[in-house]
């Protein structure tokens, strides 16, 4: 006889006229997880149940592409404990009284919800509720400057696919909601099962284009060694620093020689090349998303000078930073 599993309720809160994929992307990830749960049901004591609910007092929510979503109903009708809440889209079309009511509900729910997440401009709703104050967060690359200016208490990170700070998670935008959903599943059910779900959904570990943020960041997601995963996460947060092998080894309490050996074995790349790859990819994001000078970008990414940035960029990307910026910014304008 199968054992009785507890239910973890995953609630996706949909704003009117939000992007369809910010909702259905994470929903499909969790739905496929439920579909494949028989593979691990003997190893856990819970299963997921997904819900799509409306920010308005209506079940039918229009999306920006014109295809409506039929939800279960309004958020204030929820009568079950929420495990994970994902907010998709910006509630720009809600009336002020409706917005205030929803924010009060969110503040109350935040006291008991295990995980609170946003996708794309949903970060603005978390910000307005005060749930991002003093935290690192991100939104869609086109909205991060506005987020930083409107909410100065938030440490806005412009070059991350998603960020976890405490029990609050923010995803950069559109398809990054699927990356976030996979990360949540990995937290709950382990790396191997999360990668199994990714394969089912044909999700790439490297995502090209101006919305991918640190493709090398995703490279190490399949690493089983916890020390190497830990040091990679730490590198991402300290790119501007002098990241020597000695410093990295000390961070994970290993000798420099053993650290370098294990790092190459797990990532099939030396620490120096991995760090340089991250810095170049970070520079790519800044070239697209900002008007910072090359010196400013070089400093921010840990490459120190514009000349070093240019030299490394040509070696890695086979174009100059200026050519890269012109090419991608032109394509964005044409789009």
CSV table of C-alpha atoms in Angstrom, one decimal:
chain,number,residue,atom,x,y,z
A,1,UNK,CA,0.0,0.0,0.0
A,2,UNK,CA,1.3,3.4,-0.9
A,3,UNK,CA,1.9,5.7,2.0
A,4,UNK,CA,-0.1,8.9,2.5
A,5,UNK,CA,1.9,11.9,1.3
A,6,UNK,CA,1.6,15.3,2.7
A,7,UNK,CA,0.7,18.1,0.3
A,8,UNK,CA,2.8,21.1,-0.4
A,9,UNK,CA,0.7,23.7,-2.1
A,10,UNK,CA,2.4,25.7,-4.8
A,11,UNK,CA,0.5,28.8,-5.6
A,12,UNK,CA,1.1,30.9,-8.7
A,13,UNK,CA,-0.4,34.4,-8.2
A,14,UNK,CA,-1.2,35.9,-11.6
A,15,UNK,CA,-1.4,39.6,-12.3
A,16,UNK,CA,-3.7,40.9,-15.1
A,17,UNK,CA,-2.0,41.4,-18.5
A,18,UNK,CA,1.2,39.7,-17.3
A,19,UNK,CA,3.4,37.6,-19.7
A,20,UNK,CA,1.9,34.2,-20.2
A,21,UNK,CA,5.2,32.3,-20.0
A,22,UNK,CA,6.0,33.7,-16.6
A,23,UNK,CA,3.0,31.7,-15.3
A,24,UNK,CA,2.9,28.6,-17.5
A,25,UNK,CA,6.7,28.1,-17.5
A,26,UNK,CA,7.0,27.4,-13.7
A,27,UNK,CA,3.6,25.7,-13.7
A,28,UNK,CA,4.8,23.2,-16.3
A,29,UNK,CA,8.0,22.5,-14.3
A,30,UNK,CA,6.0,21.7,-11.2
A,31,UNK,CA,3.3,19.8,-13.2
A,32,UNK,CA,6.0,17.5,-14.8
A,33,UNK,CA,7.4,17.0,-11.3
A,34,UNK,CA,4.1,15.8,-10.0
A,35,UNK,CA,3.8,13.6,-13.1
A,36,UNK,CA,7.2,12.0,-12.4
A,37,UNK,CA,6.8,11.7,-8.6
A,38,UNK,CA,6.4,8.0,-8.7
A,39,UNK,CA,10.2,7.8,-9.2
A,40,UNK,CA,10.9,9.2,-5.8
A,41,UNK,CA,7.7,8.8,-3.8
A,42,UNK,CA,9.3,6.1,-1.5
A,43,UNK,CA,12.1,8.6,-0.6
A,44,UNK,CA,9.9,11.6,0.5
A,45,UNK,CA,6.9,12.2,2.6
A,46,UNK,CA,5.2,14.9,0.4
A,47,UNK,CA,4.0,15.7,-3.0
A,48,UNK,CA,3.1,19.0,-4.7
A,49,UNK,CA,-0.3,20.4,-5.6
A,50,UNK,CA,-0.3,23.4,-8.0
A,51,UNK,CA,-2.7,26.2,-8.0
A,52,UNK,CA,-3.1,29.2,-10.3
A,53,UNK,CA,-5.0,32.1,-8.6
A,54,UNK,CA,-5.9,35.6,-9.7
A,55,UNK,CA,-5.1,39.0,-8.2
A,56,UNK,CA,-8.5,40.2,-9.2
A,57,UNK,CA,-12.0,39.1,-8.1
A,58,UNK,CA,-12.4,37.1,-11.3
A,59,UNK,CA,-11.3,33.6,-12.5
A,60,UNK,CA,-10.4,34.7,-16.0
A,61,UNK,CA,-7.2,36.7,-16.3
A,62,UNK,CA,-6.0,38.2,-19.6
A,63,UNK,CA,-2.4,38.0,-20.5
A,64,UNK,CA,-0.2,40.3,-22.5
A,65,UNK,CA,-0.3,38.0,-25.6
A,66,UNK,CA,-4.1,37.9,-25.6
A,67,UNK,CA,-4.5,34.3,-24.4
A,68,UNK,CA,-6.5,34.3,-21.1
A,69,UNK,CA,-5.8,32.0,-18.1
A,70,UNK,CA,-8.6,30.4,-16.2
A,71,UNK,CA,-7.6,30.4,-12.6
A,72,UNK,CA,-9.1,28.7,-9.6
A,73,UNK,CA,-10.3,32.1,-8.2
A,74,UNK,CA,-9.1,35.1,-6.3
A,75,UNK,CA,-6.2,34.8,-3.8
A,76,UNK,CA,-8.5,35.8,-0.9
A,77,UNK,CA,-10.4,32.6,-1.4
A,78,UNK,CA,-7.4,30.4,-0.5
A,79,UNK,CA,-8.3,28.1,2.4
A,80,UNK,CA,-5.2,25.9,2.5
A,81,UNK,CA,-1.6,26.5,3.8
A,82,UNK,CA,0.7,27.9,1.1
A,83,UNK,CA,4.1,26.3,0.9
A,84,UNK,CA,5.5,28.2,-2.0
A,85,UNK,CA,4.1,31.4,-3.5
A,86,UNK,CA,5.2,32.6,-6.9
A,87,UNK,CA,4.1,36.1,-8.1
A,88,UNK,CA,4.2,36.6,-11.9
A,89,UNK,CA,4.0,40.0,-13.5
A,90,UNK,CA,3.4,43.5,-12.4
A,91,UNK,CA,0.0,44.5,-11.0
A,92,UNK,CA,-0.1,47.8,-12.9
A,93,UNK,CA,-3.7,47.4,-13.9
A,94,UNK,CA,-5.1,46.8,-10.4
A,95,UNK,CA,-7.1,49.6,-8.8
A,96,UNK,CA,-5.3,51.2,-5.8
A,97,UNK,CA,-7.8,49.8,-3.3
A,98,UNK,CA,-7.4,46.3,-4.8
A,99,UNK,CA,-3.6,46.7,-4.8
A,100,UNK,CA,-3.5,47.7,-1.2
A,101,UNK,CA,-5.7,44.8,-0.2
A,102,UNK,CA,-3.5,42.3,-2.0
A,103,UNK,CA,-0.4,43.8,-0.4
A,104,UNK,CA,-1.8,43.5,3.1
A,105,UNK,CA,-2.7,39.9,2.3
A,106,UNK,CA,0.8,39.2,1.1
A,107,UNK,CA,2.4,40.7,4.2
A,108,UNK,CA,0.3,38.5,6.4
A,109,UNK,CA,1.0,35.4,4.3
A,110,UNK,CA,4.7,36.1,4.4
A,111,UNK,CA,4.8,35.3,8.1
A,112,UNK,CA,3.9,31.6,7.4
A,113,UNK,CA,4.8,30.8,3.8
A,114,UNK,CA,8.0,28.7,3.5
A,115,UNK,CA,9.1,30.3,0.2
A,116,UNK,CA,8.0,33.5,-1.5
A,117,UNK,CA,9.1,34.0,-5.1
A,118,UNK,CA,8.7,36.5,-8.0
A,119,UNK,CA,9.2,36.2,-11.7
A,120,UNK,CA,10.1,39.1,-13.9
A,121,UNK,CA,8.3,42.3,-12.7
A,122,UNK,CA,6.6,40.4,-9.9
A,123,UNK,CA,9.6,41.7,-7.9
A,124,UNK,CA,7.9,45.1,-7.8
A,125,UNK,CA,5.0,43.6,-5.8
A,126,UNK,CA,7.4,42.0,-3.3
A,127,UNK,CA,9.2,45.4,-3.1
A,128,UNK,CA,6.0,47.3,-2.5
A,129,UNK,CA,5.1,44.9,0.3
A,130,UNK,CA,8.5,45.6,1.9
A,131,UNK,CA,9.6,42.0,1.5
A,132,UNK,CA,12.8,42.8,-0.4
A,133,UNK,CA,14.1,45.5,1.9
A,134,UNK,CA,17.7,44.8,2.8
A,135,UNK,CA,17.8,41.8,0.4
A,136,UNK,CA,19.5,41.0,-2.9
A,137,UNK,CA,17.0,40.8,-5.7
A,138,UNK,CA,16.6,40.9,-9.4
A,139,UNK,CA,14.0,41.4,-12.1
A,140,UNK,CA,13.9,41.5,-15.9
A,141,UNK,CA,17.0,43.2,-17.2
A,142,UNK,CA,14.9,46.1,-18.6
A,143,UNK,CA,13.4,46.8,-15.2
A,144,UNK,CA,16.3,46.5,-12.8
A,145,UNK,CA,17.3,50.2,-13.0
A,146,UNK,CA,13.7,51.2,-12.2
A,147,UNK,CA,13.6,48.7,-9.3
A,148,UNK,CA,16.8,50.1,-7.8
A,149,UNK,CA,15.7,53.7,-8.1
A,150,UNK,CA,12.2,53.1,-6.8
A,151,UNK,CA,13.3,50.9,-3.9
A,152,UNK,CA,16.7,52.0,-2.6
A,153,UNK,CA,16.7,49.6,0.3
A,154,UNK,CA,17.0,46.7,-2.2
A,155,UNK,CA,20.4,45.4,-3.4
A,156,UNK,CA,19.5,45.0,-7.0
A,157,UNK,CA,21.6,42.5,-8.9
A,158,UNK,CA,21.5,43.1,-12.7
A,159,UNK,CA,23.3,40.0,-13.9
A,160,UNK,CA,21.7,37.0,-12.2
A,161,UNK,CA,19.1,34.6,-13.5
A,162,UNK,CA,17.6,34.2,-10.1
A,163,UNK,CA,18.6,35.0,-6.5
A,164,UNK,CA,17.8,33.5,-3.2
A,165,UNK,CA,18.0,35.7,-0.1
A,166,UNK,CA,16.6,34.0,3.0
A,167,UNK,CA,13.2,32.5,2.0
A,168,UNK,CA,12.6,35.1,-0.8
A,169,UNK,CA,13.5,34.3,-4.4
A,170,UNK,CA,13.5,36.6,-7.4
A,171,UNK,CA,13.9,35.6,-11.0
A,172,UNK,CA,15.1,37.8,-13.8
A,173,UNK,CA,12.3,37.4,-16.2
A,174,UNK,CA,10.2,35.3,-18.6
A,175,UNK,CA,11.8,31.8,-19.0
A,176,UNK,CA,14.0,32.3,-15.9
A,177,UNK,CA,10.9,31.4,-13.9
A,178,UNK,CA,11.5,27.8,-15.2
A,179,UNK,CA,15.1,28.0,-13.9
A,180,UNK,CA,13.8,29.1,-10.6
A,181,UNK,CA,11.2,26.4,-10.4
A,182,UNK,CA,13.9,23.8,-11.1
A,183,UNK,CA,16.1,25.2,-8.3
A,184,UNK,CA,13.1,25.0,-5.9
A,185,UNK,CA,12.6,21.4,-6.9
A,186,UNK,CA,16.3,20.7,-6.4
A,187,UNK,CA,16.1,22.1,-2.9
A,188,UNK,CA,13.2,19.8,-2.1
A,189,UNK,CA,14.0,16.7,-4.1
A,190,UNK,CA,17.7,16.7,-4.9
A,191,UNK,CA,19.9,17.5,-7.8
A,192,UNK,CA,19.4,14.2,-9.7
A,193,UNK,CA,15.7,14.5,-9.8
A,194,UNK,CA,15.8,18.1,-10.8
A,195,UNK,CA,18.1,17.3,-13.7
A,196,UNK,CA,15.7,14.5,-14.7
A,197,UNK,CA,12.8,17.0,-14.9
A,198,UNK,CA,15.1,19.4,-16.9
A,199,UNK,CA,15.8,16.6,-19.4
A,200,UNK,CA,12.1,15.9,-19.8
A,201,UNK,CA,11.4,19.5,-20.5
A,202,UNK,CA,14.4,19.8,-22.8
A,203,UNK,CA,15.7,22.8,-20.8
A,204,UNK,CA,19.3,23.9,-21.7
A,205,UNK,CA,21.9,24.4,-19.1
A,206,UNK,CA,23.3,27.3,-21.2
A,207,UNK,CA,20.9,29.9,-22.4
A,208,UNK,CA,22.3,32.3,-25.0
A,209,UNK,CA,21.1,35.9,-25.6
A,210,UNK,CA,20.6,39.0,-23.6
A,211,UNK,CA,18.4,37.5,-20.9
A,212,UNK,CA,20.9,34.7,-20.0
A,213,UNK,CA,22.7,35.8,-16.9
A,214,UNK,CA,26.0,33.9,-16.1
A,215,UNK,CA,25.9,30.8,-18.3
A,216,UNK,CA,28.9,29.6,-16.4
A,217,UNK,CA,26.8,29.9,-13.3
A,218,UNK,CA,24.6,27.1,-14.7
A,219,UNK,CA,27.6,25.0,-15.7
A,220,UNK,CA,28.3,24.0,-12.2
A,221,UNK,CA,24.7,23.0,-11.3
A,222,UNK,CA,25.4,19.4,-12.2
A,223,UNK,CA,28.4,19.2,-9.9
A,224,UNK,CA,28.0,16.7,-7.1
A,225,UNK,CA,30.8,17.9,-4.9
A,226,UNK,CA,29.3,20.3,-2.3
A,227,UNK,CA,32.6,22.1,-1.7
A,228,UNK,CA,33.0,23.0,-5.3
A,229,UNK,CA,29.4,24.1,-5.6
A,230,UNK,CA,29.9,26.3,-2.5
A,231,UNK,CA,33.0,28.0,-3.8
A,232,UNK,CA,31.4,28.6,-7.2
A,233,UNK,CA,28.5,30.4,-5.5
A,234,UNK,CA,31.0,32.4,-3.5
A,235,UNK,CA,33.0,33.4,-6.6
A,236,UNK,CA,29.8,34.8,-8.2
A,237,UNK,CA,29.4,37.1,-5.2
A,238,UNK,CA,33.0,38.3,-5.2
A,239,UNK,CA,34.1,38.8,-8.8
A,240,UNK,CA,35.6,42.2,-8.1
A,241,UNK,CA,38.1,40.7,-5.6
A,242,UNK,CA,41.5,39.1,-6.2
A,243,UNK,CA,40.4,35.5,-6.5
A,244,UNK,CA,43.6,33.5,-6.0
A,245,UNK,CA,43.6,29.7,-5.7
A,246,UNK,CA,44.9,30.2,-2.2
A,247,UNK,CA,41.9,32.4,-1.2
A,248,UNK,CA,39.4,30.0,-2.8
A,249,UNK,CA,41.0,27.0,-1.2
A,250,UNK,CA,40.9,28.7,2.2
A,251,UNK,CA,37.2,29.4,1.7
A,252,UNK,CA,36.4,25.7,1.6
A,253,UNK,CA,39.1,24.6,4.0
A,254,UNK,CA,41.3,22.8,1.5
A,255,UNK,CA,44.9,23.0,0.6
A,256,UNK,CA,45.6,25.0,-2.6
A,257,UNK,CA,47.0,22.0,-4.5
A,258,UNK,CA,44.1,19.7,-3.6
A,259,UNK,CA,41.6,22.4,-4.3
A,260,UNK,CA,42.9,23.0,-7.8
A,261,UNK,CA,43.0,19.3,-8.5
A,262,UNK,CA,39.4,18.7,-7.3
A,263,UNK,CA,38.2,21.9,-9.1
A,264,UNK,CA,39.6,20.7,-12.5
A,265,UNK,CA,38.2,17.2,-12.0
A,266,UNK,CA,34.7,18.5,-11.2
A,267,UNK,CA,34.4,21.4,-13.7
A,268,UNK,CA,36.9,20.3,-16.3
A,269,UNK,CA,38.4,23.8,-16.3
A,270,UNK,CA,41.0,25.5,-14.1
A,271,UNK,CA,39.8,28.0,-11.4
A,272,UNK,CA,41.5,30.9,-13.3
A,273,UNK,CA,39.7,30.1,-16.6
A,274,UNK,CA,36.4,29.6,-14.8
A,275,UNK,CA,36.7,33.0,-13.1
A,276,UNK,CA,37.7,34.7,-16.3
A,277,UNK,CA,34.7,33.1,-18.1
A,278,UNK,CA,32.4,34.5,-15.4
A,279,UNK,CA,33.9,37.9,-15.6
A,280,UNK,CA,33.6,38.1,-19.4
A,281,UNK,CA,30.0,36.9,-19.3
A,282,UNK,CA,29.3,39.5,-16.6
A,283,UNK,CA,30.8,42.1,-18.8
A,284,UNK,CA,28.6,40.9,-21.7
A,285,UNK,CA,25.5,41.6,-19.6
A,286,UNK,CA,26.7,45.0,-18.6
A,287,UNK,CA,27.5,45.9,-22.2
A,288,UNK,CA,24.0,45.1,-23.2
A,289,UNK,CA,22.0,46.4,-20.2
A,290,UNK,CA,23.9,49.5,-19.3
A,291,UNK,CA,25.7,52.5,-20.7
A,292,UNK,CA,28.6,52.1,-18.4
A,293,UNK,CA,32.1,52.9,-19.8
A,294,UNK,CA,34.5,50.1,-20.4
A,295,UNK,CA,36.6,51.2,-17.4
A,296,UNK,CA,33.5,51.0,-15.2
A,297,UNK,CA,32.5,47.6,-16.5
A,298,UNK,CA,36.0,46.3,-16.1
A,299,UNK,CA,36.1,47.5,-12.5
A,300,UNK,CA,32.7,46.0,-11.7
A,301,UNK,CA,33.6,42.6,-13.2
A,302,UNK,CA,37.0,42.3,-11.7
A,303,UNK,CA,38.9,42.8,-14.9
A,304,UNK,CA,40.4,46.1,-13.5
A,305,UNK,CA,41.0,48.1,-16.7
A,306,UNK,CA,39.4,48.7,-20.1
A,307,UNK,CA,42.5,47.4,-21.9
A,308,UNK,CA,42.4,44.2,-20.0
A,309,UNK,CA,38.7,43.9,-20.6
A,310,UNK,CA,39.3,44.4,-24.3
A,311,UNK,CA,42.1,41.9,-24.5
A,312,UNK,CA,40.2,39.2,-22.6
A,313,UNK,CA,37.0,39.9,-24.5
A,314,UNK,CA,38.7,39.5,-27.9
A,315,UNK,CA,40.3,36.2,-26.8
A,316,UNK,CA,37.0,34.8,-25.4
A,317,UNK,CA,34.4,36.3,-27.7
A,318,UNK,CA,36.5,37.0,-30.8
A,319,UNK,CA,35.0,40.5,-31.1
A,320,UNK,CA,35.7,43.8,-29.3
A,321,UNK,CA,33.5,44.9,-26.4
A,322,UNK,CA,32.4,47.9,-28.6
A,323,UNK,CA,31.4,45.5,-31.5
A,324,UNK,CA,29.5,43.3,-29.1
A,325,UNK,CA,27.6,46.2,-27.5
A,326,UNK,CA,26.7,47.6,-30.9
A,327,UNK,CA,25.5,44.3,-32.3
A,328,UNK,CA,23.3,43.4,-29.4
A,329,UNK,CA,21.9,46.8,-28.8
A,330,UNK,CA,21.1,47.2,-32.4
A,331,UNK,CA,19.3,43.9,-32.5
A,332,UNK,CA,17.3,45.0,-29.4
A,333,UNK,CA,16.3,48.2,-31.1
A,334,UNK,CA,15.3,46.4,-34.3
A,335,UNK,CA,13.1,44.0,-32.3
